[in-house]
Short mmCIF file of C-alpha atoms in Angstrom, two decimals:
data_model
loop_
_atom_site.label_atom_id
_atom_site.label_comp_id
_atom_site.label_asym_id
_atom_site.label_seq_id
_atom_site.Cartn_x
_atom_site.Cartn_y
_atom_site.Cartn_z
CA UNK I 15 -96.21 0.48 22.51
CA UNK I 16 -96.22 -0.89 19.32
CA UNK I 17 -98.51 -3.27 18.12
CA UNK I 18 -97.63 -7.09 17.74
CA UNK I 19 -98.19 -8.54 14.47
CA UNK I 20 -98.93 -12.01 13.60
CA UNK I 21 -100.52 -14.26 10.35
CA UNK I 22 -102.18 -17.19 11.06
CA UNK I 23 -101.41 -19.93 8.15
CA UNK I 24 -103.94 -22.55 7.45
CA UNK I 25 -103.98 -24.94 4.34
CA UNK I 26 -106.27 -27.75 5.61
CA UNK I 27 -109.65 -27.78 6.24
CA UNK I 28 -109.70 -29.62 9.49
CA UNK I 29 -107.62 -27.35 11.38
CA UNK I 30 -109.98 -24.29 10.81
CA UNK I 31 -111.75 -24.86 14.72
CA UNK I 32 -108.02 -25.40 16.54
CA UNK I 33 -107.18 -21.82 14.41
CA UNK I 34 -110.18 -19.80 15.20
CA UNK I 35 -109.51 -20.56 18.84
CA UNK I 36 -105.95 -19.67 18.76
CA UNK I 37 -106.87 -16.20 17.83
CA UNK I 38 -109.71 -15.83 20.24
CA UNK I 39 -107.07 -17.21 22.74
CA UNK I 40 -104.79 -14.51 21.44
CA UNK I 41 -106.92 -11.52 21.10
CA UNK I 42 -108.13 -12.27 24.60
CA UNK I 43 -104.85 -12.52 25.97
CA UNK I 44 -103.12 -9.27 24.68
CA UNK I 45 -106.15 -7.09 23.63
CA UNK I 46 -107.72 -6.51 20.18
CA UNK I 47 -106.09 -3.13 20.27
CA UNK I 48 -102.36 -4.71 20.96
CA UNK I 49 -102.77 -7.04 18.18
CA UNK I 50 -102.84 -7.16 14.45
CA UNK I 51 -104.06 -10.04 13.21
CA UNK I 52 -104.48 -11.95 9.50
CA UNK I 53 -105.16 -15.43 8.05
CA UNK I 54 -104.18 -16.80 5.27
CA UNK I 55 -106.11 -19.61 3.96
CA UNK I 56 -104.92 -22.01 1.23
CA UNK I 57 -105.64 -25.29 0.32
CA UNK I 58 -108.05 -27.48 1.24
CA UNK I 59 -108.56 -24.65 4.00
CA UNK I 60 -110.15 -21.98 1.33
CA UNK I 61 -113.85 -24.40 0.96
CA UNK I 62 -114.57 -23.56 4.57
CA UNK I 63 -114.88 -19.77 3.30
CA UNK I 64 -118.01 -21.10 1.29
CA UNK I 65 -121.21 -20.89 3.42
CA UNK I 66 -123.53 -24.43 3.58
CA UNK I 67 -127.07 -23.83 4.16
CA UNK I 68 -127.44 -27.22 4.77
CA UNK I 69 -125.26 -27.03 7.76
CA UNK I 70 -126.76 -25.52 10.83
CA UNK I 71 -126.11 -21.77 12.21
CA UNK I 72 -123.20 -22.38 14.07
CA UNK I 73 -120.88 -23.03 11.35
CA UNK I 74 -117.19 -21.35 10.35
CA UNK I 75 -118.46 -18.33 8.40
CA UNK I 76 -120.58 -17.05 11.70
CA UNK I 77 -117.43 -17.90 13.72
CA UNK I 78 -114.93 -16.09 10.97
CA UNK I 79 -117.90 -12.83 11.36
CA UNK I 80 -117.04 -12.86 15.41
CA UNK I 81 -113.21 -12.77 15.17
CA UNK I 82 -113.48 -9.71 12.03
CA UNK I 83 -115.92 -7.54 15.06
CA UNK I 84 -112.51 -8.20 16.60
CA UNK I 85 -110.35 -6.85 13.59
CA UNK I 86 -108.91 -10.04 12.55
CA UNK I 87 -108.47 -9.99 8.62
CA UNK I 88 -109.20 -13.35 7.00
CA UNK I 89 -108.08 -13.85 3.34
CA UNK I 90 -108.39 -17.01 0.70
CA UNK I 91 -105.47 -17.80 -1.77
CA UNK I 92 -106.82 -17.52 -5.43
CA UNK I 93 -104.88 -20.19 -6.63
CA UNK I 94 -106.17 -22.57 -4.08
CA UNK I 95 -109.83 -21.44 -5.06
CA UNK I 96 -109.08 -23.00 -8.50
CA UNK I 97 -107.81 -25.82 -7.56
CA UNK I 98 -110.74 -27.08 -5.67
CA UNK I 99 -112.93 -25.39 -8.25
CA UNK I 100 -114.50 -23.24 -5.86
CA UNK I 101 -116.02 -20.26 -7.60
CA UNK I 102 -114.78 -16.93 -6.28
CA UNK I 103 -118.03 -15.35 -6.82
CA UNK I 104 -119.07 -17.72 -3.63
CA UNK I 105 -116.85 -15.93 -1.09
CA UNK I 106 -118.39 -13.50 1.30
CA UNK I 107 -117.27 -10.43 0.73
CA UNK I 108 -115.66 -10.15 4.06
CA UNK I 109 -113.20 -11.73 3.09
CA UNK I 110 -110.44 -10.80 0.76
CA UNK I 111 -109.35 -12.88 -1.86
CA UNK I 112 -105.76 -12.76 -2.59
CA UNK I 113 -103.94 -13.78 -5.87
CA UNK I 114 -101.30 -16.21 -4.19
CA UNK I 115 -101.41 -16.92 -0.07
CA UNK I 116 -97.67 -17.80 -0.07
CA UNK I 117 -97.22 -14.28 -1.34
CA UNK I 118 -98.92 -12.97 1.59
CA UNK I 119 -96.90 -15.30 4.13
CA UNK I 120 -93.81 -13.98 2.82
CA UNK I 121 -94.36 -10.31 2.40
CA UNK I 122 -95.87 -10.36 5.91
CA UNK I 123 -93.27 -11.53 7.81
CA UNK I 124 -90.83 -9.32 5.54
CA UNK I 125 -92.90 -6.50 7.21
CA UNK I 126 -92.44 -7.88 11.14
CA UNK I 127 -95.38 -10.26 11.15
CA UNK I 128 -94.93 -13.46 13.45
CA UNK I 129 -95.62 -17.03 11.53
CA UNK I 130 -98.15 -19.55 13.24
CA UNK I 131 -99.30 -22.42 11.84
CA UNK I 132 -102.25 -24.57 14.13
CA UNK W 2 -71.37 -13.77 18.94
CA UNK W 3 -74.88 -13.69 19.95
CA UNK W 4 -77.03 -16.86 20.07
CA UNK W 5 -78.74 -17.73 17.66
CA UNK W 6 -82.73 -17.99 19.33
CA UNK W 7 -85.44 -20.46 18.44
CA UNK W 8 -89.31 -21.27 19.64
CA UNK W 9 -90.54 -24.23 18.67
CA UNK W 10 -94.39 -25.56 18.34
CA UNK W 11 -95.90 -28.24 18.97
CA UNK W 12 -99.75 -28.27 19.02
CA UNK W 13 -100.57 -32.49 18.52
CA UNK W 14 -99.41 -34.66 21.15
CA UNK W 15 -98.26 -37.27 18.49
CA UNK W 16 -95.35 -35.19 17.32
CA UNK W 17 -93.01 -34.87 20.24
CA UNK W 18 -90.80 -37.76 19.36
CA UNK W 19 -90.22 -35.53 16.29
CA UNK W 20 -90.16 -32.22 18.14
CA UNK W 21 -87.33 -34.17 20.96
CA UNK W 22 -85.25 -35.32 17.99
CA UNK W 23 -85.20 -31.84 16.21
CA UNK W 24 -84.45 -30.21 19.13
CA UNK W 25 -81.51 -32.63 19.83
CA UNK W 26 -80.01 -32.08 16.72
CA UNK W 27 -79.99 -28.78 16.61
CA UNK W 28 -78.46 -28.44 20.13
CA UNK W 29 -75.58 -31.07 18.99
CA UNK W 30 -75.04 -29.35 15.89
CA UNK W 31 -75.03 -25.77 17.24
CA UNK W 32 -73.76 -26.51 20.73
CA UNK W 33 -76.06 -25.76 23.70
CA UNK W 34 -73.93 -22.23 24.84
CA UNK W 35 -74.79 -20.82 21.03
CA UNK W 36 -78.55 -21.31 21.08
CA UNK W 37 -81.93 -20.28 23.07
CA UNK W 38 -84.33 -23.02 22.62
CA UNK W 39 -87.95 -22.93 23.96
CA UNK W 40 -90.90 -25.06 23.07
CA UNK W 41 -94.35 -23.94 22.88
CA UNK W 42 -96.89 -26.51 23.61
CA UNK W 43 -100.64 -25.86 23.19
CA UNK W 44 -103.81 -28.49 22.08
CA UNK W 45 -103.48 -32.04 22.92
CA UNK W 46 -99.58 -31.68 22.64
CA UNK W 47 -99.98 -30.57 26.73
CA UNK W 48 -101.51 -33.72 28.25
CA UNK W 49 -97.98 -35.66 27.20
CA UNK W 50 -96.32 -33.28 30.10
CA UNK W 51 -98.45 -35.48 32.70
CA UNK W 52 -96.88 -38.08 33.70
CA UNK W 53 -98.10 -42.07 33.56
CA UNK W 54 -97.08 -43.87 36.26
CA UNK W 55 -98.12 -46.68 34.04
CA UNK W 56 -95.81 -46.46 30.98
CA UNK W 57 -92.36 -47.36 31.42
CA UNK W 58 -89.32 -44.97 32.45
CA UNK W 59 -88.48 -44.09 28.81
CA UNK W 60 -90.96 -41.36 28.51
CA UNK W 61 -91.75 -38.17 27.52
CA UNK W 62 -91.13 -36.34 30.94
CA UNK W 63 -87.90 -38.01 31.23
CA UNK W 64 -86.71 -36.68 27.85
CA UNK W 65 -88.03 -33.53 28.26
CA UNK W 66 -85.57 -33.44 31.81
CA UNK W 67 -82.65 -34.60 29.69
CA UNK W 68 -83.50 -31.51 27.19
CA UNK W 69 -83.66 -29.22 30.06
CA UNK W 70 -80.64 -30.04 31.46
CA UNK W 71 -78.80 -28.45 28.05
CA UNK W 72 -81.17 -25.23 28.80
CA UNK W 73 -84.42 -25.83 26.98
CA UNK W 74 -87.09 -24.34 27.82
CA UNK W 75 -90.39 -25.98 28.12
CA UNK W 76 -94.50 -23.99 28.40
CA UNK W 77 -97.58 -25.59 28.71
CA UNK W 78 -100.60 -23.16 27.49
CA UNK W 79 -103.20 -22.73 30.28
CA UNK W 80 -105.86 -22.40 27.95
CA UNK W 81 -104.98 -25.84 26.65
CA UNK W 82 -104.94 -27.23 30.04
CA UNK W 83 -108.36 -26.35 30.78
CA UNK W 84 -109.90 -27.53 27.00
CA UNK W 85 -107.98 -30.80 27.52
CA UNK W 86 -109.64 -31.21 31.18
CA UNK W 87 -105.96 -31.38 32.56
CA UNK W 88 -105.15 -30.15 36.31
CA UNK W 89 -102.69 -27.30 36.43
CA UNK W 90 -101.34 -28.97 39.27
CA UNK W 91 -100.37 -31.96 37.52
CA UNK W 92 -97.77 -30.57 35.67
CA UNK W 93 -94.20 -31.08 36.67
CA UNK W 94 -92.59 -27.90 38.60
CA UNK W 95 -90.15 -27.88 35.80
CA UNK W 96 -93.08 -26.92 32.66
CA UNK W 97 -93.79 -23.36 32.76
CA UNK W 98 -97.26 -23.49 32.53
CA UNK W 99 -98.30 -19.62 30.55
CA UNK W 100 -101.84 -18.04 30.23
CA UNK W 101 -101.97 -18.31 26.30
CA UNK W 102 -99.15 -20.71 23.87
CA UNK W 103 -99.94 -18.26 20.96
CA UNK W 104 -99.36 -15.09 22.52
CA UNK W 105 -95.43 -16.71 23.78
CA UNK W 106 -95.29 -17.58 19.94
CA UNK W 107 -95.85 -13.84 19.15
CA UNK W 108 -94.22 -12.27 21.93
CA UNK W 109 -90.68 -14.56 20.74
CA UNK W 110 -90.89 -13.97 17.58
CA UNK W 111 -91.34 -10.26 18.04
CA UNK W 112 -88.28 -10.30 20.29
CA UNK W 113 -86.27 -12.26 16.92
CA UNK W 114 -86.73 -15.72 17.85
CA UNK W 115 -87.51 -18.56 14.77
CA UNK W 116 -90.27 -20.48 14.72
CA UNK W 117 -90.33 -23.79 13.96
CA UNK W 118 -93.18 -26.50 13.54
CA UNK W 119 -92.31 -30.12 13.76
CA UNK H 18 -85.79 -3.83 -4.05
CA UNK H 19 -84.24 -6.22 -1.64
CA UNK H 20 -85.18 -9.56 -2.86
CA UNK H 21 -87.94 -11.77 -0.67
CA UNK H 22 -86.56 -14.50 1.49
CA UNK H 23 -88.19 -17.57 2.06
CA UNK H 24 -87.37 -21.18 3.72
CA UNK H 25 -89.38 -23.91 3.38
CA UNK H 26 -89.81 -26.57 5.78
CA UNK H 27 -91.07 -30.14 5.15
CA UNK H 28 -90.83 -32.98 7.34
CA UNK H 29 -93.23 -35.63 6.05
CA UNK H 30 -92.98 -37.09 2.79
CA UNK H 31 -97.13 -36.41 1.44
CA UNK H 32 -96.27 -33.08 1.64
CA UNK H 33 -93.93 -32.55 -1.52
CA UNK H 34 -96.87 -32.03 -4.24
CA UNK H 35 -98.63 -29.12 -1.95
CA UNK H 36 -94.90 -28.01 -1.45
CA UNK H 37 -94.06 -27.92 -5.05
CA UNK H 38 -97.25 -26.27 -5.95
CA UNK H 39 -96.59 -23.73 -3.30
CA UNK H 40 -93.20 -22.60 -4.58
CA UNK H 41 -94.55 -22.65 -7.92
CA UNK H 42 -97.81 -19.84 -7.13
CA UNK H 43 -94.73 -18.16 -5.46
CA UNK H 44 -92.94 -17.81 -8.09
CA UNK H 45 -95.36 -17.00 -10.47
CA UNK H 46 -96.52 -14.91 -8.59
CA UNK H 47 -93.30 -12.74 -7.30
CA UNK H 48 -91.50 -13.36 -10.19
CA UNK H 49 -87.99 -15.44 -9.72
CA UNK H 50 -85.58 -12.58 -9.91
CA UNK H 51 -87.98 -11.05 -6.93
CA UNK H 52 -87.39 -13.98 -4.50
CA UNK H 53 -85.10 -16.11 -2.82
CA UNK H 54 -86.64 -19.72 -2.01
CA UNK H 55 -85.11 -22.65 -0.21
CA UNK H 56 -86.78 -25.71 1.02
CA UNK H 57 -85.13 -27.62 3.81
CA UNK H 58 -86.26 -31.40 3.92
CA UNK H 59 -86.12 -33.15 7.29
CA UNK H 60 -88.13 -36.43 8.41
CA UNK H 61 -89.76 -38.62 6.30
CA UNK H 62 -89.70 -36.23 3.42
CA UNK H 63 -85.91 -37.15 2.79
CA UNK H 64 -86.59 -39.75 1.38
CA UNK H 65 -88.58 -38.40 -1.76
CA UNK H 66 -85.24 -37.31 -2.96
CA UNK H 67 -84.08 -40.79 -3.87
CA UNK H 68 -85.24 -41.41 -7.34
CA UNK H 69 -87.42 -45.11 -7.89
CA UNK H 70 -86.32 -45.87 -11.38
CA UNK H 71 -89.65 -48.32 -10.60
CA UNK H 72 -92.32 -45.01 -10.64
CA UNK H 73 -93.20 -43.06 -13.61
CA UNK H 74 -91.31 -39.93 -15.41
CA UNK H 75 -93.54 -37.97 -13.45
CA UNK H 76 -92.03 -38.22 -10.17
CA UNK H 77 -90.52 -35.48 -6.97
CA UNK H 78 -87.01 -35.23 -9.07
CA UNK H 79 -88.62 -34.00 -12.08
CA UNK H 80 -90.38 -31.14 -10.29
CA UNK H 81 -87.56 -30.52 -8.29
CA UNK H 82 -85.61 -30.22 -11.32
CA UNK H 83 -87.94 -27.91 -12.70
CA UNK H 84 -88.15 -25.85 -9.54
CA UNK H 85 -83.97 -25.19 -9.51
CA UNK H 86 -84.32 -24.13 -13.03
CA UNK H 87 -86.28 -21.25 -10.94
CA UNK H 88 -83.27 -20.97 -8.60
CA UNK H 89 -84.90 -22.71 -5.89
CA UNK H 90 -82.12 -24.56 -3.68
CA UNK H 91 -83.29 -28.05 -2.01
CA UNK H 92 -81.94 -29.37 1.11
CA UNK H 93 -81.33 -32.39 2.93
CA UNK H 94 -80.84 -33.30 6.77
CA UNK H 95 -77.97 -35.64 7.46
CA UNK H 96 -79.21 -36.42 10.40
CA UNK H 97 -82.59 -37.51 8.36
CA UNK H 98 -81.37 -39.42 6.19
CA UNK H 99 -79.42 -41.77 8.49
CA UNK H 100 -82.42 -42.42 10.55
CA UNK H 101 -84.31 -43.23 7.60
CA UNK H 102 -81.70 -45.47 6.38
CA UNK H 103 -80.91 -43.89 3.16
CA UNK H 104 -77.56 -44.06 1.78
CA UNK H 105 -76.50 -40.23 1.40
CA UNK H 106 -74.87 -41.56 -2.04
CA UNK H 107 -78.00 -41.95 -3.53
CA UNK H 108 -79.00 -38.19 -3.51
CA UNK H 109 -79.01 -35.98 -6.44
CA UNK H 110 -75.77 -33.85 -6.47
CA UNK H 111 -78.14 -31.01 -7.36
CA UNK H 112 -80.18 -31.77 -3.91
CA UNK H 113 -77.12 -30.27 -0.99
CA UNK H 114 -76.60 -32.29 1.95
CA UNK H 115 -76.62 -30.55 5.49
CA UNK H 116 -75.32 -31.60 8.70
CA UNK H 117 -78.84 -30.86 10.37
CA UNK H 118 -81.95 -29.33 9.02
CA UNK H 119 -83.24 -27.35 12.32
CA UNK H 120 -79.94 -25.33 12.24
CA UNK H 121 -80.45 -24.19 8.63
CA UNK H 122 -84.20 -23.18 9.66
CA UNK H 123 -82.64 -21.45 12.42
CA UNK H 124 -80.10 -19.56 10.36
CA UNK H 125 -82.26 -18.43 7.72
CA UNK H 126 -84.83 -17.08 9.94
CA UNK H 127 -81.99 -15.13 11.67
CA UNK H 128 -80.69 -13.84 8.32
CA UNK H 129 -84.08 -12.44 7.93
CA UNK H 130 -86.10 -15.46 5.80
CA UNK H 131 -89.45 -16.03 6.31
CA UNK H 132 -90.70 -19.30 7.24
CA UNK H 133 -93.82 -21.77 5.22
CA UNK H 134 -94.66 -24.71 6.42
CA UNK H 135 -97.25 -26.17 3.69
#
């Protein structure tokens, strides 16, 4: 059977916890290995990508490393980094930064990808 | 000519006055025969399917059985249910109530469904 | 190459400057001969189309004059528009008038257009 495809879209920073279930919801529901999986973060969204070590452990970037052991791919919009003057150089490098997220919204459901916005 | 086929989302319980009114439009406009209509609600959007024997008749369960008698389709996600503390067996016989909202909105849209988010 | 294909969709009015700047990255980024990109306005955000000879140069006609220099095509709900009270008159000739918003979202997903919701 073929995979299904799907990419999450999330441009504000509040909705990150309501997303990150939705694709543990998902993944548990059809299996990691029926399921491709992306997010596109732009925005407000992309400043969550930017670890706080004020904040304590439990914070997005542990939750974003969980959902990649399950081979979700989670990617920031370059655009939206400069516009909250977020340096790029601050980005874990798990997560791939993209030159426009829209791009990637459009070209992904061009190939089959579903749309979901939380 | 085949029907055209839509899922709508709904994921915050303050936007089903929106979602209704879309979904009444589009059914007038397109006529109910030409169109597949299913709404997807997961979050907080799933405790408005309870109903209050305390509001007034005009409410959401009674426009949700007027939208159901021109064939729409309405799911409550189980995993919503059970973050929102809401008893399965509260939900009116006429909500489909589905493991996981996100995995409908994938499985649809595989199958050539829109999406659309109020 | 076959062209992209893109709707937007945006139904509350505080949306139109993270629309616009959307559409723009897209753009840029694509390049306009590489993309087709409509935005369908239902809701609230109707009513950004009327011009307020009150506000500043600076306002949502402007960039959405600017935008259909990019052959970007902007839309308007009927249906929106009379529950928001606004006299369809008053609506840029270059901004096109549909009988319901939802149907066009429909459509355009069916003729193979992604869909954005920013």
């Amino acid at each position: 059977m073929e995979k299904y495809k799907v990419v999450f879209h999330i441009n504000e920073s509040n909705k990150w916890s309501t997303l990150l279930a939705n694709v543990n919801n998902l993944i548990k529901d059809l299996g990691k290995d029926n399921v491709i999986v992306e997010v596109v973060a732009n925005g407000t969204a992309v400043s969550d990508y930017v670890s706080d070590s004020n904040k304590d452990d439990n914070n997005l970037i542990n939750k974003v490393s969980e959902a990649i052991n399950f081979g979700v791919k989670f990617l920031a919009c370059k655009n939206s980094l400069a516009s909250n003057k977020i340096d790029e150089r601050l980005i874990p490098e798990f997560i791939t930064v993209i030159p426009a997220g829209v791009t990637e919204l459009v070209k992904k459901q061009a190939a089959g990808y579903g749309y979901i916005k939380p």
